[in-house]
PDB file of C-alpha atoms and ligand atoms in Angstrom:
ATOM      1  CA  MET A   1       1.512  10.238  13.104  1.00 34.00           C
ATOM      2  CA  SER A   2       0.780  13.932  13.157  1.00 35.00           C
ATOM      3  CA  GLY A   3       0.823  15.028   9.564  1.00 37.00           C
ATOM      4  CA  ILE A   4       1.515  18.285   7.812  1.00 43.00           C
ATOM      5  CA  ILE A   5      -1.636  18.030   5.735  1.00 42.00           C
ATOM      6  CA  ASP A   6      -1.868  20.533   2.924  1.00 45.00           C
ATOM      7  CA  ASP A   7      -4.416  21.074   0.193  1.00 56.00           C
ATOM      8  CA  HIS A   8      -2.458  19.131  -2.368  1.00 85.00           C
ATOM      9  CA  SER A   9      -4.621  16.184  -3.368  1.00 93.00           C
ATOM     10  CA  VAL A  10      -2.851  13.044  -4.536  1.00 96.00           C
ATOM     11  CA  ILE A  11      -5.880  10.774  -4.964  1.00 98.00           C
ATOM     12  CA  ASN A  12      -9.211  11.818  -6.441  1.00 97.00           C
ATOM     13  CA  LEU A  13     -11.978   9.265  -6.773  1.00 98.00           C
ATOM     14  CA  GLU A  14     -15.294  10.351  -8.224  1.00 98.00           C
ATOM     15  CA  GLY A  15     -18.270   8.038  -8.313  1.00 98.00           C
ATOM     16  CA  ILE A  16     -16.239   4.839  -8.616  1.00 98.00           C
ATOM     17  CA  SER A  17     -18.159   1.626  -9.141  1.00 98.00           C
ATOM     18  CA  LYS A  18     -16.740  -1.792  -9.910  1.00 98.00           C
ATOM     19  CA  ASN A  19     -18.821  -4.732 -11.043  1.00 97.00           C
ATOM     20  CA  TYR A  20     -17.567  -8.264 -11.540  1.00 96.00           C
ATOM     21  CA  LYS A  21     -19.569 -10.740 -13.557  1.00 93.00           C
ATOM     22  CA  VAL A  22     -19.485 -14.213 -12.055  1.00 91.00           C
ATOM     23  CA  GLY A  23     -21.504 -16.487 -14.316  1.00 93.00           C
ATOM     24  CA  ASP A  24     -24.915 -14.842 -14.508  1.00 93.00           C
ATOM     25  CA  ILE A  25     -24.436 -12.912 -11.294  1.00 94.00           C
ATOM     26  CA  ASP A  26     -23.285  -9.300 -11.078  1.00 93.00           C
ATOM     27  CA  VAL A  27     -21.141  -8.593  -8.022  1.00 95.00           C
ATOM     28  CA  ASN A  28     -21.107  -4.900  -7.112  1.00 97.00           C
ATOM     29  CA  ALA A  29     -17.742  -4.776  -5.362  1.00 98.00           C
ATOM     30  CA  LEU A  30     -17.699  -0.948  -5.181  1.00 98.00           C
ATOM     31  CA  ILE A  31     -20.689   1.389  -5.372  1.00 98.00           C
ATOM     32  CA  ASP A  32     -20.309   5.105  -6.049  1.00 98.00           C
ATOM     33  CA  VAL A  33     -17.141   5.703  -4.021  1.00 98.00           C
ATOM     34  CA  THR A  34     -16.016   9.332  -3.898  1.00 98.00           C
ATOM     35  CA  PHE A  35     -13.179  10.827  -1.867  1.00 98.00           C
ATOM     36  CA  THR A  36     -10.019  12.906  -2.051  1.00 98.00           C
ATOM     37  CA  ILE A  37      -6.772  12.159  -0.239  1.00 98.00           C
ATOM     38  CA  ASN A  38      -4.158  14.826   0.347  1.00 96.00           C
ATOM     39  CA  GLN A  39      -0.409  14.544   0.297  1.00 94.00           C
ATOM     40  CA  GLY A  40       1.071  13.313   3.560  1.00 94.00           C
ATOM     41  CA  GLU A  41      -2.069  11.752   4.997  1.00 95.00           C
ATOM     42  CA  LEU A  42      -1.835   8.384   6.742  1.00 96.00           C
ATOM     43  CA  ILE A  43      -5.148   6.758   5.863  1.00 97.00           C
ATOM     44  CA  VAL A  44      -6.648   3.540   7.132  1.00 98.00           C
ATOM     45  CA  ILE A  45      -9.386   1.994   5.001  1.00 98.00           C
ATOM     46  CA  LEU A  46     -11.358  -0.183   7.367  1.00 98.00           C
ATOM     47  CA  GLY A  47     -13.944  -2.788   6.468  1.00 98.00           C
ATOM     48  CA  PRO A  48     -14.912  -6.429   6.961  1.00 97.00           C
ATOM     49  CA  SER A  49     -13.904  -9.144   4.554  1.00 96.00           C
ATOM     50  CA  GLY A  50     -15.648  -8.740   1.197  1.00 97.00           C
ATOM     51  CA  SER A  51     -16.400  -5.035   1.691  1.00 98.00           C
ATOM     52  CA  GLY A  52     -14.363  -4.020  -1.371  1.00 98.00           C
ATOM     53  CA  LYS A  53     -11.069  -2.956   0.226  1.00 98.00           C
ATOM     54  CA  THR A  54      -8.762  -4.790  -2.172  1.00 97.00           C
ATOM     55  CA  THR A  55     -10.879  -3.770  -5.168  1.00 98.00           C
ATOM     56  CA  LEU A  56     -10.588  -0.132  -4.065  1.00 98.00           C
ATOM     57  CA  LEU A  57      -6.832  -0.321  -3.513  1.00 97.00           C
ATOM     58  CA  ASN A  58      -6.446  -1.942  -6.940  1.00 96.00           C
ATOM     59  CA  MET A  59      -8.138   1.077  -8.571  1.00 97.00           C
ATOM     60  CA  ILE A  60      -5.793   3.489  -6.770  1.00 98.00           C
ATOM     61  CA  GLY A  61      -2.721   1.327  -7.383  1.00 97.00           C
ATOM     62  CA  ALA A  62      -3.303   0.994 -11.143  1.00 97.00           C
ATOM     63  CA  ILE A  63      -3.880  -2.742 -10.960  1.00 96.00           C
ATOM     64  CA  ASP A  64      -7.399  -2.434 -12.346  1.00 95.00           C
ATOM     65  CA  ILE A  65      -9.816   0.202 -13.656  1.00 96.00           C
ATOM     66  CA  PRO A  66     -13.367   0.968 -12.490  1.00 97.00           C
ATOM     67  CA  SER A  67     -16.546   0.011 -14.352  1.00 97.00           C
ATOM     68  CA  LYS A  68     -17.801   3.546 -13.793  1.00 97.00           C
ATOM     69  CA  GLY A  69     -16.444   6.796 -12.370  1.00 98.00           C
ATOM     70  CA  HIS A  70     -13.195   8.715 -12.461  1.00 97.00           C
ATOM     71  CA  VAL A  71      -9.792   7.885 -10.893  1.00 97.00           C
ATOM     72  CA  GLU A  72      -6.947  10.363 -10.702  1.00 97.00           C
ATOM     73  CA  VAL A  73      -3.735   9.494  -8.846  1.00 97.00           C
ATOM     74  CA  LEU A  74      -0.717  11.822  -8.548  1.00 96.00           C
ATOM     75  CA  GLY A  75      -2.175  13.916 -11.343  1.00 94.00           C
ATOM     76  CA  TYR A  76      -2.568  10.956 -13.726  1.00 96.00           C
ATOM     77  CA  ASN A  77      -5.955  10.020 -15.086  1.00 96.00           C
ATOM     78  CA  LEU A  78      -6.182   6.235 -14.679  1.00 96.00           C
ATOM     79  CA  THR A  79      -9.871   5.977 -15.537  1.00 96.00           C
ATOM     80  CA  LYS A  80      -9.512   4.385 -18.935  1.00 89.00           C
ATOM     81  CA  ALA A  81      -5.807   3.553 -19.077  1.00 93.00           C
ATOM     82  CA  ASN A  82      -4.858   0.329 -20.866  1.00 94.00           C
ATOM     83  CA  ARG A  83      -2.921  -2.469 -19.161  1.00 94.00           C
ATOM     84  CA  HIS A  84       0.398  -1.271 -20.506  1.00 96.00           C
ATOM     85  CA  ALA A  85      -0.096   2.292 -19.276  1.00 96.00           C
ATOM     86  CA  LEU A  86      -1.308   1.046 -15.900  1.00 96.00           C
ATOM     87  CA  ALA A  87       1.762  -1.176 -15.477  1.00 96.00           C
ATOM     88  CA  ALA A  88       4.127   1.642 -16.413  1.00 96.00           C
ATOM     89  CA  PHE A  89       2.449   4.001 -13.951  1.00 97.00           C
ATOM     90  CA  ARG A  90       2.498   1.395 -11.192  1.00 96.00           C
ATOM     91  CA  ARG A  91       6.182   0.590 -11.728  1.00 94.00           C
ATOM     92  CA  GLN A  92       7.232   4.245 -11.420  1.00 94.00           C
ATOM     93  CA  HIS A  93       4.815   5.718  -8.926  1.00 96.00           C
ATOM     94  CA  ILE A  94       3.338   3.120  -6.592  1.00 96.00           C
ATOM     95  CA  GLY A  95       4.874   1.260  -3.672  1.00 96.00           C
ATOM     96  CA  PHE A  96       2.550  -1.707  -3.126  1.00 96.00           C
ATOM     97  CA  ILE A  97       2.664  -3.988  -0.072  1.00 96.00           C
ATOM     98  CA  PHE A  98       0.492  -7.115  -0.091  1.00 93.00           C
ATOM     99  CA  GLN A  99      -0.944  -9.399   2.576  1.00 91.00           C
ATOM    100  CA  PHE A 100       0.910 -12.389   1.158  1.00 92.00           C
ATOM    101  CA  PHE A 101       4.143 -10.440   0.498  1.00 94.00           C
ATOM    102  CA  ASN A 102       4.296 -11.320  -3.256  1.00 95.00           C
ATOM    103  CA  LEU A 103       8.069 -11.636  -3.386  1.00 97.00           C
ATOM    104  CA  LEU A 104       9.678 -13.323  -6.375  1.00 97.00           C
ATOM    105  CA  PRO A 105      10.632 -16.774  -5.036  1.00 98.00           C
ATOM    106  CA  THR A 106      13.716 -17.244  -7.235  1.00 98.00           C
ATOM    107  CA  LEU A 107      15.309 -13.955  -6.186  1.00 98.00           C
ATOM    108  CA  THR A 108      17.053 -13.275  -2.873  1.00 98.00           C
ATOM    109  CA  ALA A 109      15.870 -10.552  -0.494  1.00 97.00           C
ATOM    110  CA  LEU A 110      18.412  -8.139  -1.961  1.00 97.00           C
ATOM    111  CA  GLU A 111      17.547  -9.059  -5.542  1.00 98.00           C
ATOM    112  CA  ASN A 112      13.820  -8.612  -4.921  1.00 98.00           C
ATOM    113  CA  VAL A 113      14.457  -5.023  -3.832  1.00 97.00           C
ATOM    114  CA  GLU A 114      17.060  -4.370  -6.523  1.00 97.00           C
ATOM    115  CA  TYR A 115      14.732  -5.626  -9.253  1.00 96.00           C
ATOM    116  CA  ALA A 116      12.032  -3.087  -8.369  1.00 96.00           C
ATOM    117  CA  ILE A 117      14.595  -0.270  -8.698  1.00 96.00           C
ATOM    118  CA  LEU A 118      15.923  -1.670 -11.978  1.00 96.00           C
ATOM    119  CA  LEU A 119      12.401  -1.704 -13.406  1.00 94.00           C
ATOM    120  CA  GLN A 120      12.242   2.029 -12.716  1.00 93.00           C
ATOM    121  CA  LYS A 121      15.415   2.391 -14.786  1.00 93.00           C
ATOM    122  CA  LYS A 122      17.215   4.058 -11.890  1.00 92.00           C
ATOM    123  CA  LYS A 123      20.948   3.872 -11.294  1.00 91.00           C
ATOM    124  CA  ASN A 124      22.936   2.194  -8.509  1.00 94.00           C
ATOM    125  CA  ALA A 125      20.116  -0.240  -7.859  1.00 94.00           C
ATOM    126  CA  GLN A 126      22.149  -2.681  -5.782  1.00 94.00           C
ATOM    127  CA  GLU A 127      23.648   0.005  -3.593  1.00 95.00           C
ATOM    128  CA  LYS A 128      20.203   1.525  -2.956  1.00 94.00           C
ATOM    129  CA  ALA A 129      18.704  -1.891  -2.298  1.00 96.00           C
ATOM    130  CA  ARG A 130      21.384  -2.618   0.330  1.00 96.00           C
ATOM    131  CA  GLU A 131      20.717   0.694   2.054  1.00 94.00           C
ATOM    132  CA  VAL A 132      16.985   0.141   2.330  1.00 93.00           C
ATOM    133  CA  ILE A 133      17.299  -3.503   3.387  1.00 95.00           C
ATOM    134  CA  LYS A 134      19.470  -2.240   6.222  1.00 93.00           C
ATOM    135  CA  GLU A 135      16.845   0.357   7.165  1.00 90.00           C
ATOM    136  CA  VAL A 136      14.270  -2.390   7.663  1.00 92.00           C
ATOM    137  CA  GLY A 137      16.732  -4.340   9.815  1.00 92.00           C
ATOM    138  CA  LEU A 138      17.461  -7.191   7.426  1.00 94.00           C
ATOM    139  CA  ASP A 139      21.114  -6.673   6.550  1.00 92.00           C
ATOM    140  CA  GLU A 140      21.949 -10.148   7.816  1.00 95.00           C
ATOM    141  CA  ARG A 141      19.358 -11.732   5.543  1.00 96.00           C
ATOM    142  CA  VAL A 142      20.183 -10.085   2.207  1.00 96.00           C
ATOM    143  CA  ASN A 143      21.156 -13.320   0.484  1.00 97.00           C
ATOM    144  CA  HIS A 144      18.258 -15.397   1.753  1.00 98.00           C
ATOM    145  CA  PHE A 145      15.475 -16.492  -0.550  1.00 98.00           C
ATOM    146  CA  PRO A 146      11.884 -15.731   0.501  1.00 97.00           C
ATOM    147  CA  SER A 147      11.337 -19.399   1.450  1.00 97.00           C
ATOM    148  CA  GLU A 148      14.200 -19.047   3.948  1.00 98.00           C
ATOM    149  CA  LEU A 149      12.590 -16.069   5.694  1.00 97.00           C
ATOM    150  CA  SER A 150       9.824 -15.820   8.303  1.00 95.00           C
ATOM    151  CA  GLY A 151       6.557 -14.087   7.404  1.00 95.00           C
ATOM    152  CA  GLY A 152       7.628 -10.933   9.227  1.00 94.00           C
ATOM    153  CA  GLU A 153      10.990 -10.931   7.431  1.00 95.00           C
ATOM    154  CA  GLN A 154       9.315 -11.418   4.072  1.00 96.00           C
ATOM    155  CA  GLN A 155       7.032  -8.484   4.783  1.00 94.00           C
ATOM    156  CA  ARG A 156      10.096  -6.395   5.692  1.00 94.00           C
ATOM    157  CA  VAL A 157      11.590  -7.234   2.306  1.00 96.00           C
ATOM    158  CA  ALA A 158       8.303  -6.231   0.683  1.00 96.00           C
ATOM    159  CA  ILE A 159       8.387  -2.921   2.581  1.00 95.00           C
ATOM    160  CA  ALA A 160      12.022  -2.398   1.590  1.00 95.00           C
ATOM    161  CA  ARG A 161      11.012  -3.030  -2.020  1.00 96.00           C
ATOM    162  CA  ALA A 162       8.243  -0.428  -1.796  1.00 95.00           C
ATOM    163  CA  LEU A 163      10.471   2.138  -0.024  1.00 92.00           C
ATOM    164  CA  ALA A 164      13.386   1.626  -2.391  1.00 94.00           C
ATOM    165  CA  LYS A 165      11.227   2.861  -5.244  1.00 93.00           C
ATOM    166  CA  GLN A 166      11.089   6.293  -3.538  1.00 91.00           C
ATOM    167  CA  THR A 167       7.465   6.733  -4.526  1.00 92.00           C
ATOM    168  CA  ASP A 168       5.263   9.400  -2.969  1.00 92.00           C
ATOM    169  CA  LEU A 169       2.453   6.926  -2.497  1.00 96.00           C
ATOM    170  CA  ILE A 170       2.524   3.673  -0.519  1.00 97.00           C
ATOM    171  CA  LEU A 171      -0.419   1.275  -0.608  1.00 97.00           C
ATOM    172  CA  ALA A 172      -0.599  -1.624   1.827  1.00 97.00           C
ATOM    173  CA  ASP A 173      -3.311  -4.294   1.557  1.00 97.00           C
ATOM    174  CA  GLU A 174      -3.755  -6.044   4.926  1.00 95.00           C
ATOM    175  CA  PRO A 175       0.018  -5.848   5.520  1.00 94.00           C
ATOM    176  CA  THR A 176      -0.222  -7.463   8.957  1.00 94.00           C
ATOM    177  CA  GLY A 177      -2.942  -9.963   8.057  1.00 92.00           C
ATOM    178  CA  GLU A 178      -0.604 -12.960   7.978  1.00 89.00           C
ATOM    179  CA  LEU A 179       1.551 -11.947  10.922  1.00 90.00           C
ATOM    180  CA  ASP A 180       1.411 -12.492  14.664  1.00 91.00           C
ATOM    181  CA  TYR A 181       0.594  -9.477  16.778  1.00 90.00           C
ATOM    182  CA  GLU A 182       4.140  -8.420  17.743  1.00 90.00           C
ATOM    183  CA  THR A 183       5.488  -8.787  14.222  1.00 91.00           C
ATOM    184  CA  GLY A 184       2.447  -6.856  12.989  1.00 92.00           C
ATOM    185  CA  ILE A 185       3.299  -3.943  15.292  1.00 93.00           C
ATOM    186  CA  GLN A 186       6.871  -3.878  13.959  1.00 91.00           C
ATOM    187  CA  ILE A 187       5.571  -3.778  10.392  1.00 92.00           C
ATOM    188  CA  LEU A 188       3.180  -0.917  11.216  1.00 94.00           C
ATOM    189  CA  LYS A 189       6.031   0.995  12.873  1.00 93.00           C
ATOM    190  CA  LEU A 190       8.078   0.652   9.697  1.00 91.00           C
ATOM    191  CA  LEU A 191       5.166   1.883   7.606  1.00 92.00           C
ATOM    192  CA  VAL A 192       4.536   4.896   9.837  1.00 92.00           C
ATOM    193  CA  SER A 193       8.218   5.821   9.821  1.00 89.00           C
ATOM    194  CA  ALA A 194       8.156   5.623   6.021  1.00 87.00           C
ATOM    195  CA  ALA A 195       6.060   8.774   5.975  1.00 84.00           C
ATOM    196  CA  ILE A 196       9.056  10.938   5.139  1.00 75.00           C
ATOM    197  CA  ASN A 197      10.529  10.540   1.673  1.00 71.00           C
ATOM    198  CA  GLU A 198      13.520  12.826   1.177  1.00 71.00           C
ATOM    199  CA  ASN A 199      11.820  15.647   3.120  1.00 71.00           C
ATOM    200  CA  LYS A 200       8.602  15.236   1.193  1.00 75.00           C
ATOM    201  CA  LYS A 201       5.595  13.820   2.965  1.00 87.00           C
ATOM    202  CA  ARG A 202       4.559  10.476   1.614  1.00 93.00           C
ATOM    203  CA  THR A 203       0.940   9.464   1.439  1.00 96.00           C
ATOM    204  CA  ILE A 204       0.248   6.055   2.973  1.00 97.00           C
ATOM    205  CA  LEU A 205      -2.937   3.982   2.675  1.00 98.00           C
ATOM    206  CA  ILE A 206      -3.311   0.931   4.863  1.00 97.00           C
ATOM    207  CA  VAL A 207      -6.242  -1.394   4.258  1.00 97.00           C
ATOM    208  CA  THR A 208      -7.369  -3.592   7.144  1.00 97.00           C
ATOM    209  CA  HIS A 209     -10.332  -5.323   8.782  1.00 96.00           C
ATOM    210  CA  ASN A 210      -8.742  -4.636  12.199  1.00 95.00           C
ATOM    211  CA  ALA A 211     -10.410  -1.665  13.924  1.00 95.00           C
ATOM    212  CA  ASP A 212      -7.485  -1.286  16.350  1.00 95.00           C
ATOM    213  CA  ILE A 213      -5.071  -0.518  13.524  1.00 95.00           C
ATOM    214  CA  ALA A 214      -7.312   2.423  12.566  1.00 96.00           C
ATOM    215  CA  LYS A 215      -6.100   4.191  15.740  1.00 96.00           C
ATOM    216  CA  ILE A 216      -2.726   4.963  14.125  1.00 96.00           C
ATOM    217  CA  ALA A 217      -4.301   6.828  11.195  1.00 96.00           C
ATOM    218  CA  ASP A 218      -4.798  10.544  10.545  1.00 95.00           C
ATOM    219  CA  ARG A 219      -8.071   9.641   8.896  1.00 97.00           C
ATOM    220  CA  VAL A 220     -10.231   6.520   8.717  1.00 98.00           C
ATOM    221  CA  ILE A 221     -12.451   5.638   5.765  1.00 98.00           C
ATOM    222  CA  ARG A 222     -14.914   2.840   6.505  1.00 98.00           C
ATOM    223  CA  LEU A 223     -16.228   0.560   3.784  1.00 98.00           C
ATOM    224  CA  ARG A 224     -19.243  -1.695   4.031  1.00 98.00           C
ATOM    225  CA  SER A 225     -20.668  -3.721   1.112  1.00 98.00           C
ATOM    226  CA  GLY A 226     -18.751  -1.633  -1.425  1.00 98.00           C
ATOM    227  CA  LYS A 227     -19.836   1.749  -0.049  1.00 98.00           C
ATOM    228  CA  VAL A 228     -18.084   4.379   2.037  1.00 98.00           C
ATOM    229  CA  ILE A 229     -20.091   4.534   5.257  1.00 98.00           C
ATOM    230  CA  SER A 230     -17.894   7.067   7.069  1.00 98.00           C
ATOM    231  CA  ASP A 231     -14.805   9.195   6.505  1.00 98.00           C
ATOM    232  CA  ILE A 232     -13.473  10.664   9.738  1.00 98.00           C
ATOM    233  CA  LYS A 233     -10.316  12.538  10.735  1.00 97.00           C
ATOM    234  CA  ASN A 234      -8.565  11.217  13.819  1.00 96.00           C
ATOM    235  CA  PRO A 235      -7.418  14.153  15.984  1.00 95.00           C
ATOM    236  CA  SER A 236      -4.977  12.040  18.001  1.00 95.00           C
ATOM    237  CA  PRO A 237      -3.395   9.129  16.156  1.00 95.00           C
ATOM    238  CA  ILE A 238      -1.444   6.793  18.427  1.00 94.00           C
ATOM    239  CA  ASP A 239       1.953   5.210  17.963  1.00 93.00           C
ATOM    240  CA  PRO A 240       1.799   1.578  16.714  1.00 93.00           C
ATOM    241  CA  GLU A 241       3.715   0.683  19.882  1.00 91.00           C
ATOM    242  CA  GLU A 242       0.595   1.523  21.921  1.00 91.00           C
ATOM    243  CA  LEU A 243      -1.653  -0.820  19.935  1.00 89.00           C
ATOM    244  CA  ARG A 244      -3.162  -3.942  21.445  1.00 79.00           C
ATOM    245  CA  TRP A 245      -5.318  -6.490  19.675  1.00 68.00           C
TER     246      TRP A 245
HETATM  247  N1  ADP B 301     -11.920 -10.858  -9.563  1.00 64.47           N
HETATM  248  C1  ADP B 301     -13.126 -10.952  -8.982  1.00 64.47           C
HETATM  249  N2  ADP B 301     -14.140 -11.596  -9.600  1.00 64.47           N
HETATM  250  C2  ADP B 301     -15.355 -11.667  -9.032  1.00 64.47           C
HETATM  251  N3  ADP B 301     -15.679 -11.156  -7.835  1.00 64.47           N
HETATM  252  C3  ADP B 301     -14.706 -10.528  -7.157  1.00 64.47           C
HETATM  253  C4  ADP B 301     -13.388 -10.398  -7.683  1.00 64.47           C
HETATM  254  N4  ADP B 301     -12.624  -9.697  -6.781  1.00 64.47           N
HETATM  255  C5  ADP B 301     -13.443  -9.430  -5.747  1.00 64.47           C
HETATM  256  N5  ADP B 301     -14.697  -9.919  -5.963  1.00 64.47           N
HETATM  257  C6  ADP B 301     -15.856  -9.764  -5.061  1.00 64.47           C
HETATM  258  O1  ADP B 301     -15.999  -8.400  -4.769  1.00 64.47           O
HETATM  259  C7  ADP B 301     -16.325  -8.189  -3.403  1.00 64.47           C
HETATM  260  C8  ADP B 301     -15.242  -7.334  -2.747  1.00 64.47           C
HETATM  261  O2  ADP B 301     -14.025  -8.084  -2.705  1.00 64.47           O
HETATM  262  P1  ADP B 301     -12.655  -7.507  -2.142  1.00 64.47           P
HETATM  263  O3  ADP B 301     -12.398  -6.195  -2.771  1.00 64.47           O
HETATM  264  O4  ADP B 301     -11.631  -8.555  -2.317  1.00 64.47           O
HETATM  265  O5  ADP B 301     -13.011  -7.281  -0.596  1.00 64.47           O
HETATM  266  P2  ADP B 301     -12.053  -7.203   0.684  1.00 64.47           P
HETATM  267  O6  ADP B 301     -10.671  -6.918   0.213  1.00 64.47           O
HETATM  268  O7  ADP B 301     -12.645  -6.114   1.520  1.00 64.47           O
HETATM  269  O8  ADP B 301     -12.149  -8.523   1.373  1.00 64.47           O
HETATM  270  C9  ADP B 301     -16.463  -9.569  -2.800  1.00 64.47           C
HETATM  271  O9  ADP B 301     -17.835  -9.916  -2.865  1.00 64.47           O
HETATM  272  C10 ADP B 301     -15.655 -10.450  -3.721  1.00 64.47           C
HETATM  273  O10 ADP B 301     -16.124 -11.755  -3.727  1.00 64.47           O
HETATM  274 MG1   MG B 302      -8.862  -7.880   0.487  1.00 64.47          MG
END
């Protein structure tokens, strides 16, 4: 995706560290991570399992706060926010897509999407949900429960749920990790085409351990053992259609 990248920063991380205590052992999941992401960038965060990718995305997505350092997202200081403030921010401003879909099992595809819009206290939730479900090609599955959908279909619902919120920031944690290759490509295509949000450029972060997926990004940030080991712009991102892995 060739992006109109301007100077408007949407994510500012300064010296982020995250430690988990497991019994007597301190796990340093993130160590002094600093970077800025601008509006409209399509970023891939690339690293092997255990390198801190999910921990990092959780700091940006207001799921957790760092042990040290400063986090600012969309102009909000999340550094020391309490759980309630984090949840409110996340509900309004973050479209999150997970490896294991995280759909509510007792709600249908349509209801899963509708519920996310209702939580934002926006109007015409069902109508909007129908529109977006159609955009992801699932209009014939609206009344199915997650257990009645394939992995790829469930991930489409999860993408519809994130898009329906009309947020400027989409975070995807290993979104193709559970899917076969062809379904994975379709999911990446949907994510790339989500870059436009009512004429405004969305910012999209995709976390993966798959180096091939990095080829679709405007910029690739590599993590290793909790540290950023490189942060490189990609002059010629390719279309997901051209990916092979
Ligand atoms: N809630 C937690 N409690 C303790 N250790 C954790 C927790 N979450 C992650 N870790 C540890 O932090 C490191 C980074 O994990 P994670 O961010 O999940 O990496 P990745 O997503 O790249 O696989 C790993 O060593 C992992 O075991
Ligand atoms: Mg992870």
